[in-house]
C-alpha cells in the first residue's frame, strides 16, 4: 500500500490500471488532469446551464465509478466523451421537457442550421467591443444542439469522426456532414473577426 | 518569353485541360506551348494530375454515389482538414485543388479559419476555480465500503507504528533527562557551597 510513485509522470493508461487496483492516489491524479477539460467542454456545450460545476462533478463521478469496468484503457477518451454526451442529452431533455424536441430528423436540423447565420453576431458597434473569444462562444452556442455537440467534440476534444460517432450515437456519415455544415457556417460568422492580416 | 505572357497562359491551363475554353483561346495557348518549354512542362504535369483524379473519381463515385466533383469537394472539405479521407479520396482532393485555383483558395481560407479558431479556443482555456479531485475521491471511497475498510486498516497500522515510535523515543530519552537532572542538582549543590 505504501508507494512513492510519481503519479504526475504516469500516462493515462497507467493511471487507469492503478485505479482498477483501487489506487486512490492515481484516481486523484486522473481527476486533476481531466476536470478542466470536462469543464471547458460543458462551458461550450451548455451555455445556458446554471451550474457547470455540478455537471463537471457528475461527469467526474461517473468516470471514476465506471473505470473499474473499462477493459481497454485506450478507449478511455471516447468513453469519457460518451459520459459527457449523455449528460448533455440529459440537460437538453430538462431544458425542452418534451422528448420529441430532441429530433434526429435531418431535414429539421438542416433547416435550423441554415438559419444559424441569420442570428449570428454580425460585426457592428456592439460586437466590436467584445473579445473574439466571446464571439466564438456566442457563435458556438447558437449552433443547433446536435451540431454543437459534434463540433465541440471535434474542436475541443480532438476526437475522430469514428470516436464522435461512438460517443454520441450519431452515424459517422451524419457526423461528417454536420461538422462540415457547422464549420462552413461558423466560418461565415467569424471570418470578419479573424481578418486582421 | 515575357513573364506576363506565361502567367496569362498558366491561368488558362486548367480550363484548357478540361476543355472549357473557346477555339480561339485554344489556338493561342497551343501556339504558346509549342514555343515555351516551361509552360509545356507545367501543362504535362497538370494533364497527368487531371488524368489521375479522373480515374480516382470514378472509383470514389461508384463507392459513394456522388454525382459531380464539385459537390464532392464541398461535402468533404472538413473531412479533408480533419484527416478523415481515405487515400483514394486524398489523391483526388489534392489533384482537384491543384487544377482549380478558386477551390485552392477556398481550402486555404478554411485552413486559416480553422487555425484561428483553434488558437482562440486555446487562448480562452476555462479553468475550474476549485480543485474537485479530493472531493470526488472521498465520495468514491464512501460508495465503496471495501475500500473504506482498507483505508481504516492502513490508518490504524500507521497510528500503531507512530505510537510505538513515540514510546520508544520517550523510553530512550528518559535516562538522558535523569542524568542531566542529576548533573544540574550536583552543580546547584556546589554553587550553594
Ligand atoms: Zn510560357
GROMACS .gro file of C-alpha atoms and ligand atoms in nm:
model
  391
    1UNK     CA    1   0.000   0.000   0.000
    2UNK     CA    2   0.284   0.238   0.074
    3UNK     CA    3   0.423   0.353  -0.257
    4UNK     CA    4   0.611   0.656  -0.371
    5UNK     CA    5   0.524   0.666  -0.739
    6UNK     CA    6   0.537   0.994  -0.918
    7UNK     CA    7   0.180   0.997  -1.038
    8UNK     CA    8   0.224   1.317  -1.235
    9UNK     CA    9   0.458   1.137  -1.474
   10UNK     CA   10   0.231   0.841  -1.542
   11UNK     CA   11   0.040   0.802  -1.866
   12UNK     CA   12  -0.340   0.797  -1.860
   13UNK     CA   13  -0.342   0.423  -1.934
   14UNK     CA   14  -0.108   0.353  -1.644
   15UNK     CA   15  -0.322   0.561  -1.410
   16UNK     CA   16  -0.631   0.368  -1.517
   17UNK     CA   17  -0.465   0.035  -1.447
   18UNK     CA   18  -0.369   0.156  -1.099
   19UNK     CA   19  -0.719   0.286  -1.032
   20UNK     CA   20  -0.856  -0.054  -1.125
   21UNK     CA   21  -0.639  -0.189  -0.840
   22UNK     CA   22  -0.803   0.059  -0.603
   23UNK     CA   23  -0.519   0.312  -0.604
   24UNK     CA   24  -0.689   0.633  -0.496
   25UNK     CA   25  -0.383   0.849  -0.544
   26UNK     CA   26  -0.399   0.756  -0.911
   27UNK     CA   27  -0.768   0.843  -0.916
   28UNK     CA   28  -0.696   1.183  -0.766
   29UNK     CA   29  -0.434   1.248  -1.032
   30UNK     CA   30  -0.669   1.142  -1.314
   31UNK     CA   31  -0.943   1.373  -1.185
   32UNK     CA   32  -0.692   1.658  -1.165
   33UNK     CA   33  -0.594   1.601  -1.526
   34UNK     CA   34  -0.944   1.571  -1.667
   35UNK     CA   35  -1.151   1.818  -1.465
   36UNK     CA   36  -1.058   2.133  -1.658
   37UNK     CA   37  -1.109   1.969  -1.996
   38UNK     CA   38  -1.453   1.842  -1.893
   39UNK     CA   39  -1.544   2.181  -1.751
   40UNK     CA   40  -1.437   2.354  -2.070
   41UNK     CA   41  -1.637   2.111  -2.283
   42UNK     CA   42  -1.953   2.188  -2.084
   43UNK     CA   43  -1.871   2.557  -2.096
   44UNK     CA   44  -1.917   2.545  -2.473
   45UNK     CA   45  -2.180   2.271  -2.485
   46UNK     CA   46  -2.425   2.408  -2.232
   47UNK     CA   47  -2.401   2.786  -2.249
   48UNK     CA   48  -2.734   2.834  -2.066
   49UNK     CA   49  -2.660   2.584  -1.792
   50UNK     CA   50  -2.679   2.735  -1.441
   51UNK     CA   51  -2.423   2.515  -1.281
   52UNK     CA   52  -2.134   2.391  -1.486
   53UNK     CA   53  -1.969   2.273  -1.163
   54UNK     CA   54  -2.246   2.024  -1.095
   55UNK     CA   55  -2.224   1.890  -1.447
   56UNK     CA   56  -1.847   1.860  -1.428
   57UNK     CA   57  -1.866   1.690  -1.091
   58UNK     CA   58  -2.128   1.444  -1.213
   59UNK     CA   59  -1.916   1.358  -1.517
   60UNK     CA   60  -1.613   1.301  -1.295
   61UNK     CA   61  -1.809   1.080  -1.057
   62UNK     CA   62  -1.944   0.872  -1.345
   63UNK     CA   63  -1.592   0.847  -1.481
   64UNK     CA   64  -1.449   0.723  -1.150
   65UNK     CA   65  -1.733   0.481  -1.092
   66UNK     CA   66  -1.712   0.331  -1.436
   67UNK     CA   67  -1.336   0.295  -1.463
   68UNK     CA   68  -1.329  -0.045  -1.292
   69UNK     CA   69  -1.520  -0.196  -1.582
   70UNK     CA   70  -1.326  -0.024  -1.861
   71UNK     CA   71  -1.150  -0.317  -2.026
   72UNK     CA   72  -0.935  -0.134  -2.278
   73UNK     CA   73  -0.774   0.185  -2.137
   74UNK     CA   74  -0.709   0.302  -2.493
   75UNK     CA   75  -1.082   0.366  -2.536
   76UNK     CA   76  -1.083   0.598  -2.235
   77UNK     CA   77  -1.117   0.924  -2.427
   78UNK     CA   78  -1.408   0.807  -2.638
   79UNK     CA   79  -1.577   0.657  -2.335
   80UNK     CA   80  -1.534   0.973  -2.125
   81UNK     CA   81  -1.687   1.176  -2.406
   82UNK     CA   82  -1.977   0.935  -2.412
   83UNK     CA   83  -2.040   1.024  -2.047
   84UNK     CA   84  -2.023   1.392  -2.139
   85UNK     CA   85  -2.260   1.345  -2.434
   86UNK     CA   86  -2.510   1.159  -2.218
   87UNK     CA   87  -2.507   1.435  -1.960
   88UNK     CA   88  -2.553   1.686  -2.239
   89UNK     CA   89  -2.854   1.491  -2.370
   90UNK     CA   90  -2.997   1.487  -2.015
   91UNK     CA   91  -2.957   1.863  -1.995
   92UNK     CA   92  -3.138   1.904  -2.327
   93UNK     CA   93  -3.425   1.689  -2.205
   94UNK     CA   94  -3.451   1.900  -1.891
   95UNK     CA   95  -3.446   2.216  -2.097
   96UNK     CA   96  -3.705   2.113  -2.351
   97UNK     CA   97  -3.918   1.896  -2.123
   98UNK     CA   98  -4.054   1.740  -2.442
   99UNK     CA   99  -3.857   1.443  -2.565
  100UNK     CA  100  -3.968   1.495  -2.923
  101UNK     CA  101  -3.772   1.821  -2.929
  102UNK     CA  102  -3.463   1.608  -2.940
  103UNK     CA  103  -3.519   1.550  -3.304
  104UNK     CA  104  -3.276   1.342  -3.501
  105UNK     CA  105  -3.462   1.430  -3.816
  106UNK     CA  106  -3.202   1.553  -4.061
  107UNK     CA  107  -3.431   1.782  -4.256
  108UNK     CA  108  -3.542   1.963  -3.948
  109UNK     CA  109  -3.183   2.011  -3.837
  110UNK     CA  110  -3.078   2.122  -4.182
  111UNK     CA  111  -3.345   2.385  -4.176
  112UNK     CA  112  -3.212   2.504  -3.845
  113UNK     CA  113  -2.852   2.515  -3.948
  114UNK     CA  114  -2.944   2.725  -4.246
  115UNK     CA  115  -3.074   2.984  -4.005
  116UNK     CA  116  -2.759   2.992  -3.799
  117UNK     CA  117  -2.621   3.289  -3.974
  118UNK     CA  118  -2.941   3.485  -3.957
  119UNK     CA  119  -2.897   3.518  -3.586
  120UNK     CA  120  -2.521   3.506  -3.571
  121UNK     CA  121  -2.338   3.808  -3.449
  122UNK     CA  122  -2.251   4.039  -3.730
  123UNK     CA  123  -1.978   4.293  -3.689
  124UNK     CA  124  -2.133   4.610  -3.554
  125UNK     CA  125  -2.059   4.867  -3.288
  126UNK     CA  126  -2.172   4.641  -3.008
  127UNK     CA  127  -1.976   4.330  -3.101
  128UNK     CA  128  -1.663   4.518  -3.195
  129UNK     CA  129  -1.608   4.585  -2.826
  130UNK     CA  130  -1.622   4.215  -2.745
  131UNK     CA  131  -1.319   3.990  -2.742
  132UNK     CA  132  -1.307   3.745  -3.029
  133UNK     CA  133  -1.321   3.463  -2.772
  134UNK     CA  134  -1.665   3.583  -2.659
  135UNK     CA  135  -1.789   3.599  -3.017
  136UNK     CA  136  -1.671   3.242  -3.072
  137UNK     CA  137  -1.857   3.125  -2.764
  138UNK     CA  138  -2.167   3.309  -2.879
  139UNK     CA  139  -2.144   3.158  -3.226
  140UNK     CA  140  -2.096   2.805  -3.094
  141UNK     CA  141  -2.384   2.849  -2.852
  142UNK     CA  142  -2.610   2.939  -3.143
  143UNK     CA  143  -2.541   2.620  -3.334
  144UNK     CA  144  -2.835   2.376  -3.316
  145UNK     CA  145  -2.782   2.129  -3.028
  146UNK     CA  146  -2.678   1.830  -3.235
  147UNK     CA  147  -2.440   2.036  -3.446
  148UNK     CA  148  -2.290   2.196  -3.139
  149UNK     CA  149  -2.224   1.857  -2.982
  150UNK     CA  150  -2.024   1.715  -3.275
  151UNK     CA  151  -1.845   2.044  -3.328
  152UNK     CA  152  -1.733   2.078  -2.966
  153UNK     CA  153  -1.618   1.716  -2.951
  154UNK     CA  154  -1.417   1.773  -3.268
  155UNK     CA  155  -1.266   2.115  -3.197
  156UNK     CA  156  -1.213   2.087  -2.822
  157UNK     CA  157  -1.190   1.716  -2.768
  158UNK     CA  158  -0.998   1.648  -3.087
  159UNK     CA  159  -1.196   1.328  -3.140
  160UNK     CA  160  -1.201   1.146  -3.473
  161UNK     CA  161  -1.533   1.114  -3.657
  162UNK     CA  162  -1.546   0.748  -3.558
  163UNK     CA  163  -1.495   0.836  -3.191
  164UNK     CA  164  -1.756   1.110  -3.209
  165UNK     CA  165  -1.998   0.862  -3.360
  166UNK     CA  166  -1.936   0.617  -3.075
  167UNK     CA  167  -1.964   0.887  -2.812
  168UNK     CA  168  -2.287   1.038  -2.941
  169UNK     CA  169  -2.465   0.752  -3.113
  170UNK     CA  170  -2.480   0.958  -3.433
  171UNK     CA  171  -2.379   0.783  -3.755
  172UNK     CA  172  -2.033   0.860  -3.897
  173UNK     CA  173  -2.178   0.994  -4.222
  174UNK     CA  174  -2.404   1.230  -4.031
  175UNK     CA  175  -2.116   1.337  -3.805
  176UNK     CA  176  -1.920   1.424  -4.116
  177UNK     CA  177  -2.193   1.627  -4.281
  178UNK     CA  178  -2.280   1.810  -3.958
  179UNK     CA  179  -1.922   1.910  -3.890
  180UNK     CA  180  -1.889   2.026  -4.248
  181UNK     CA  181  -2.201   2.238  -4.240
  182UNK     CA  182  -2.142   2.376  -3.894
  183UNK     CA  183  -1.786   2.472  -3.984
  184UNK     CA  184  -1.891   2.649  -4.300
  185UNK     CA  185  -2.149   2.848  -4.106
  186UNK     CA  186  -1.908   2.932  -3.828
  187UNK     CA  187  -1.654   3.044  -4.082
  188UNK     CA  188  -1.903   3.283  -4.238
  189UNK     CA  189  -1.993   3.424  -3.897
  190UNK     CA  190  -1.643   3.454  -3.758
  191UNK     CA  191  -1.440   3.548  -4.061
  192UNK     CA  192  -1.478   3.925  -4.010
  193UNK     CA  193  -1.316   3.887  -3.666
  194UNK     CA  194  -1.026   3.678  -3.789
  195UNK     CA  195  -0.943   3.910  -4.074
  196UNK     CA  196  -0.666   4.104  -3.913
  197UNK     CA  197  -0.392   4.023  -4.157
  198UNK     CA  198   0.920   3.495  -7.340
  199UNK     CA  199   0.753   3.770  -7.142
  200UNK     CA  200   0.671   3.669  -6.785
  201UNK     CA  201   0.322   3.819  -6.805
  202UNK     CA  202   0.251   3.605  -7.112
  203UNK     CA  203   0.336   3.290  -6.922
  204UNK     CA  204   0.121   3.395  -6.623
  205UNK     CA  205  -0.173   3.451  -6.853
  206UNK     CA  206  -0.143   3.107  -7.014
  207UNK     CA  207  -0.076   2.928  -6.686
  208UNK     CA  208  -0.405   3.059  -6.552
  209UNK     CA  209  -0.580   2.921  -6.858
  210UNK     CA  210  -0.422   2.576  -6.837
  211UNK     CA  211  -0.680   2.406  -6.610
  212UNK     CA  212  -0.969   2.527  -6.825
  213UNK     CA  213  -0.779   2.418  -7.138
  214UNK     CA  214  -0.728   2.069  -6.997
  215UNK     CA  215  -1.093   2.043  -6.900
  216UNK     CA  216  -1.191   2.162  -7.249
  217UNK     CA  217  -1.369   2.468  -7.115
  218UNK     CA  218  -1.222   2.744  -7.337
  219UNK     CA  219  -1.305   2.886  -7.677
  220UNK     CA  220  -1.139   2.765  -8.000
  221UNK     CA  221  -0.953   3.096  -8.044
  222UNK     CA  222  -0.807   3.059  -7.698
  223UNK     CA  223  -0.709   2.701  -7.776
  224UNK     CA  224  -0.512   2.813  -8.081
  225UNK     CA  225  -0.345   3.084  -7.878
  226UNK     CA  226  -0.247   2.856  -7.592
  227UNK     CA  227  -0.123   2.577  -7.819
  228UNK     CA  228   0.094   2.823  -8.003
  229UNK     CA  229   0.246   2.933  -7.675
  230UNK     CA  230   0.300   2.578  -7.554
  231UNK     CA  231   0.491   2.491  -7.870
  232UNK     CA  232   0.744   2.766  -7.804
  233UNK     CA  233   0.763   2.780  -7.420
  234UNK     CA  234   0.918   2.475  -7.259
  235UNK     CA  235   0.850   2.598  -6.906
  236UNK     CA  236   0.474   2.625  -6.964
  237UNK     CA  237   0.476   2.300  -7.157
  238UNK     CA  238   0.624   2.114  -6.860
  239UNK     CA  239   0.362   2.260  -6.631
  240UNK     CA  240   0.096   2.160  -6.879
  241UNK     CA  241   0.215   1.798  -6.887
  242UNK     CA  242   0.223   1.794  -6.510
  243UNK     CA  243  -0.133   1.925  -6.477
  244UNK     CA  244  -0.253   1.692  -6.750
  245UNK     CA  245  -0.118   1.397  -6.551
  246UNK     CA  246  -0.288   1.515  -6.235
  247UNK     CA  247  -0.610   1.561  -6.426
  248UNK     CA  248  -0.593   1.206  -6.561
  249UNK     CA  249  -0.521   1.068  -6.215
  250UNK     CA  250  -0.808   1.245  -6.048
  251UNK     CA  251  -1.044   1.137  -6.324
  252UNK     CA  252  -0.956   0.776  -6.253
  253UNK     CA  253  -0.978   0.808  -5.877
  254UNK     CA  254  -1.302   0.999  -5.904
  255UNK     CA  255  -1.454   0.711  -6.100
  256UNK     CA  256  -1.367   0.480  -5.809
  257UNK     CA  257  -1.500   0.719  -5.546
  258UNK     CA  258  -1.816   0.780  -5.744
  259UNK     CA  259  -1.902   0.413  -5.753
  260UNK     CA  260  -1.841   0.377  -5.381
  261UNK     CA  261  -2.005   0.692  -5.251
  262UNK     CA  262  -2.276   0.771  -5.505
  263UNK     CA  263  -2.154   1.122  -5.572
  264UNK     CA  264  -2.255   1.279  -5.897
  265UNK     CA  265  -2.001   1.554  -5.953
  266UNK     CA  266  -1.657   1.659  -5.838
  267UNK     CA  267  -1.773   1.993  -5.714
  268UNK     CA  268  -2.016   1.854  -5.461
  269UNK     CA  269  -1.754   1.602  -5.353
  270UNK     CA  270  -1.524   1.894  -5.275
  271UNK     CA  271  -1.794   2.086  -5.089
  272UNK     CA  272  -1.907   1.791  -4.883
  273UNK     CA  273  -1.559   1.673  -4.792
  274UNK     CA  274  -1.374   1.994  -4.723
  275UNK     CA  275  -1.399   1.947  -4.345
  276UNK     CA  276  -1.316   1.579  -4.366
  277UNK     CA  277  -1.002   1.674  -4.561
  278UNK     CA  278  -0.900   1.922  -4.292
  279UNK     CA  279  -0.973   1.670  -4.016
  280UNK     CA  280  -0.770   1.391  -4.182
  281UNK     CA  281  -1.076   1.178  -4.232
  282UNK     CA  282  -1.046   1.088  -4.602
  283UNK     CA  283  -0.930   0.759  -4.750
  284UNK     CA  284  -0.606   0.753  -4.954
  285UNK     CA  285  -0.801   0.745  -5.278
  286UNK     CA  286  -1.007   1.044  -5.171
  287UNK     CA  287  -0.694   1.231  -5.067
  288UNK     CA  288  -0.536   1.182  -5.407
  289UNK     CA  289  -0.848   1.307  -5.572
  290UNK     CA  290  -0.883   1.605  -5.341
  291UNK     CA  291  -0.522   1.717  -5.382
  292UNK     CA  292  -0.543   1.689  -5.758
  293UNK     CA  293  -0.872   1.869  -5.767
  294UNK     CA  294  -0.743   2.173  -5.581
  295UNK     CA  295  -0.427   2.174  -5.793
  296UNK     CA  296  -0.647   2.205  -6.101
  297UNK     CA  297  -0.892   2.456  -5.956
  298UNK     CA  298  -0.733   2.771  -5.819
  299UNK     CA  299  -1.059   2.905  -5.678
  300UNK     CA  300  -1.106   2.580  -5.482
  301UNK     CA  301  -0.749   2.602  -5.364
  302UNK     CA  302  -0.835   2.946  -5.229
  303UNK     CA  303  -1.144   2.814  -5.056
  304UNK     CA  304  -0.940   2.538  -4.895
  305UNK     CA  305  -0.673   2.785  -4.782
  306UNK     CA  306  -0.937   3.010  -4.629
  307UNK     CA  307  -1.089   2.719  -4.443
  308UNK     CA  308  -0.747   2.613  -4.313
  309UNK     CA  309  -0.680   2.968  -4.200
  310UNK     CA  310  -1.016   2.984  -4.024
  311UNK     CA  311  -0.954   2.653  -3.852
  312UNK     CA  312  -0.612   2.763  -3.733
  313UNK     CA  313  -0.751   3.087  -3.592
  314UNK     CA  314  -1.039   2.909  -3.422
  315UNK     CA  315  -0.807   2.658  -3.254
  316UNK     CA  316  -0.579   2.941  -3.147
  317UNK     CA  317  -0.864   3.134  -2.987
  318UNK     CA  318  -1.006   2.828  -2.814
  319UNK     CA  319  -0.661   2.753  -2.679
  320UNK     CA  320  -0.623   3.110  -2.555
  321UNK     CA  321  -0.962   3.100  -2.388
  322UNK     CA  322  -0.896   2.791  -2.178
  323UNK     CA  323  -1.150   2.765  -1.899
  324UNK     CA  324  -1.022   2.653  -1.565
  325UNK     CA  325  -1.223   2.531  -1.269
  326UNK     CA  326  -1.199   2.770  -0.978
  327UNK     CA  327  -1.168   2.487  -0.729
  328UNK     CA  328  -0.996   2.153  -0.749
  329UNK     CA  329  -1.255   1.874  -0.731
  330UNK     CA  330  -1.015   1.581  -0.705
  331UNK     CA  331  -1.020   1.538  -0.324
  332UNK     CA  332  -1.396   1.569  -0.311
  333UNK     CA  333  -1.453   1.316  -0.588
  334UNK     CA  334  -1.214   1.062  -0.440
  335UNK     CA  335  -1.373   1.098  -0.095
  336UNK     CA  336  -1.716   1.039  -0.247
  337UNK     CA  337  -1.600   0.730  -0.438
  338UNK     CA  338  -1.439   0.589  -0.123
  339UNK     CA  339  -1.763   0.631   0.069
  340UNK     CA  340  -1.952   0.449  -0.204
  341UNK     CA  341  -1.706   0.165  -0.186
  342UNK     CA  342  -1.711   0.007   0.163
  343UNK     CA  343  -1.434  -0.244   0.087
  344UNK     CA  344  -1.202   0.040   0.010
  345UNK     CA  345  -1.314   0.233   0.316
  346UNK     CA  346  -1.222  -0.052   0.548
  347UNK     CA  347  -0.893  -0.089   0.367
  348UNK     CA  348  -0.835   0.279   0.429
  349UNK     CA  349  -0.908   0.233   0.800
  350UNK     CA  350  -0.672  -0.061   0.825
  351UNK     CA  351  -0.395   0.147   0.672
  352UNK     CA  352  -0.474   0.435   0.900
  353UNK     CA  353  -0.474   0.212   1.210
  354UNK     CA  354  -0.146   0.049   1.118
  355UNK     CA  355   0.008   0.391   1.068
  356UNK     CA  356  -0.125   0.506   1.405
  357UNK     CA  357   0.009   0.199   1.584
  358UNK     CA  358   0.353   0.247   1.431
  359UNK     CA  359   0.351   0.612   1.530
  360UNK     CA  360   0.254   0.530   1.889
  361UNK     CA  361   0.528   0.264   1.911
  362UNK     CA  362   0.785   0.509   1.777
  363UNK     CA  363   0.684   0.773   2.030
  364UNK     CA  364   0.704   0.527   2.317
  365UNK     CA  365   1.046   0.405   2.205
  366UNK     CA  366   1.176   0.757   2.167
  367UNK     CA  367   1.042   0.852   2.506
  368UNK     CA  368   1.196   0.541   2.662
  369UNK     CA  369   1.541   0.615   2.527
  370UNK     CA  370   1.536   0.981   2.624
  371UNK     CA  371   1.440   0.921   2.992
  372UNK     CA  372   1.786   0.818   3.124
  373UNK     CA  373   1.937   1.118   2.949
  374UNK     CA  374   1.696   1.354   3.116
  375UNK     CA  375   1.755   1.189   3.453
  376UNK     CA  376   2.126   1.216   3.403
  377UNK     CA  377   2.101   1.584   3.312
  378UNK     CA  378   1.886   1.638   3.616
  379UNK     CA  379   2.144   1.472   3.839
  380UNK     CA  380   2.423   1.685   3.696
  381UNK     CA  381   2.220   2.001   3.744
  382UNK     CA  382   2.138   1.903   4.104
  383UNK     CA  383   2.505   1.841   4.167
  384UNK     CA  384   2.602   2.181   4.019
  385UNK     CA  385   2.341   2.361   4.228
  386UNK     CA  386   2.480   2.195   4.541
  387UNK     CA  387   2.833   2.305   4.456
  388UNK     CA  388   2.722   2.665   4.394
  389UNK     CA  389   2.548   2.672   4.733
  390UNK     CA  390   2.869   2.554   4.899
  391LIG    ZN1  391   0.522   3.026  -7.110
   0.00000   0.00000   0.00000
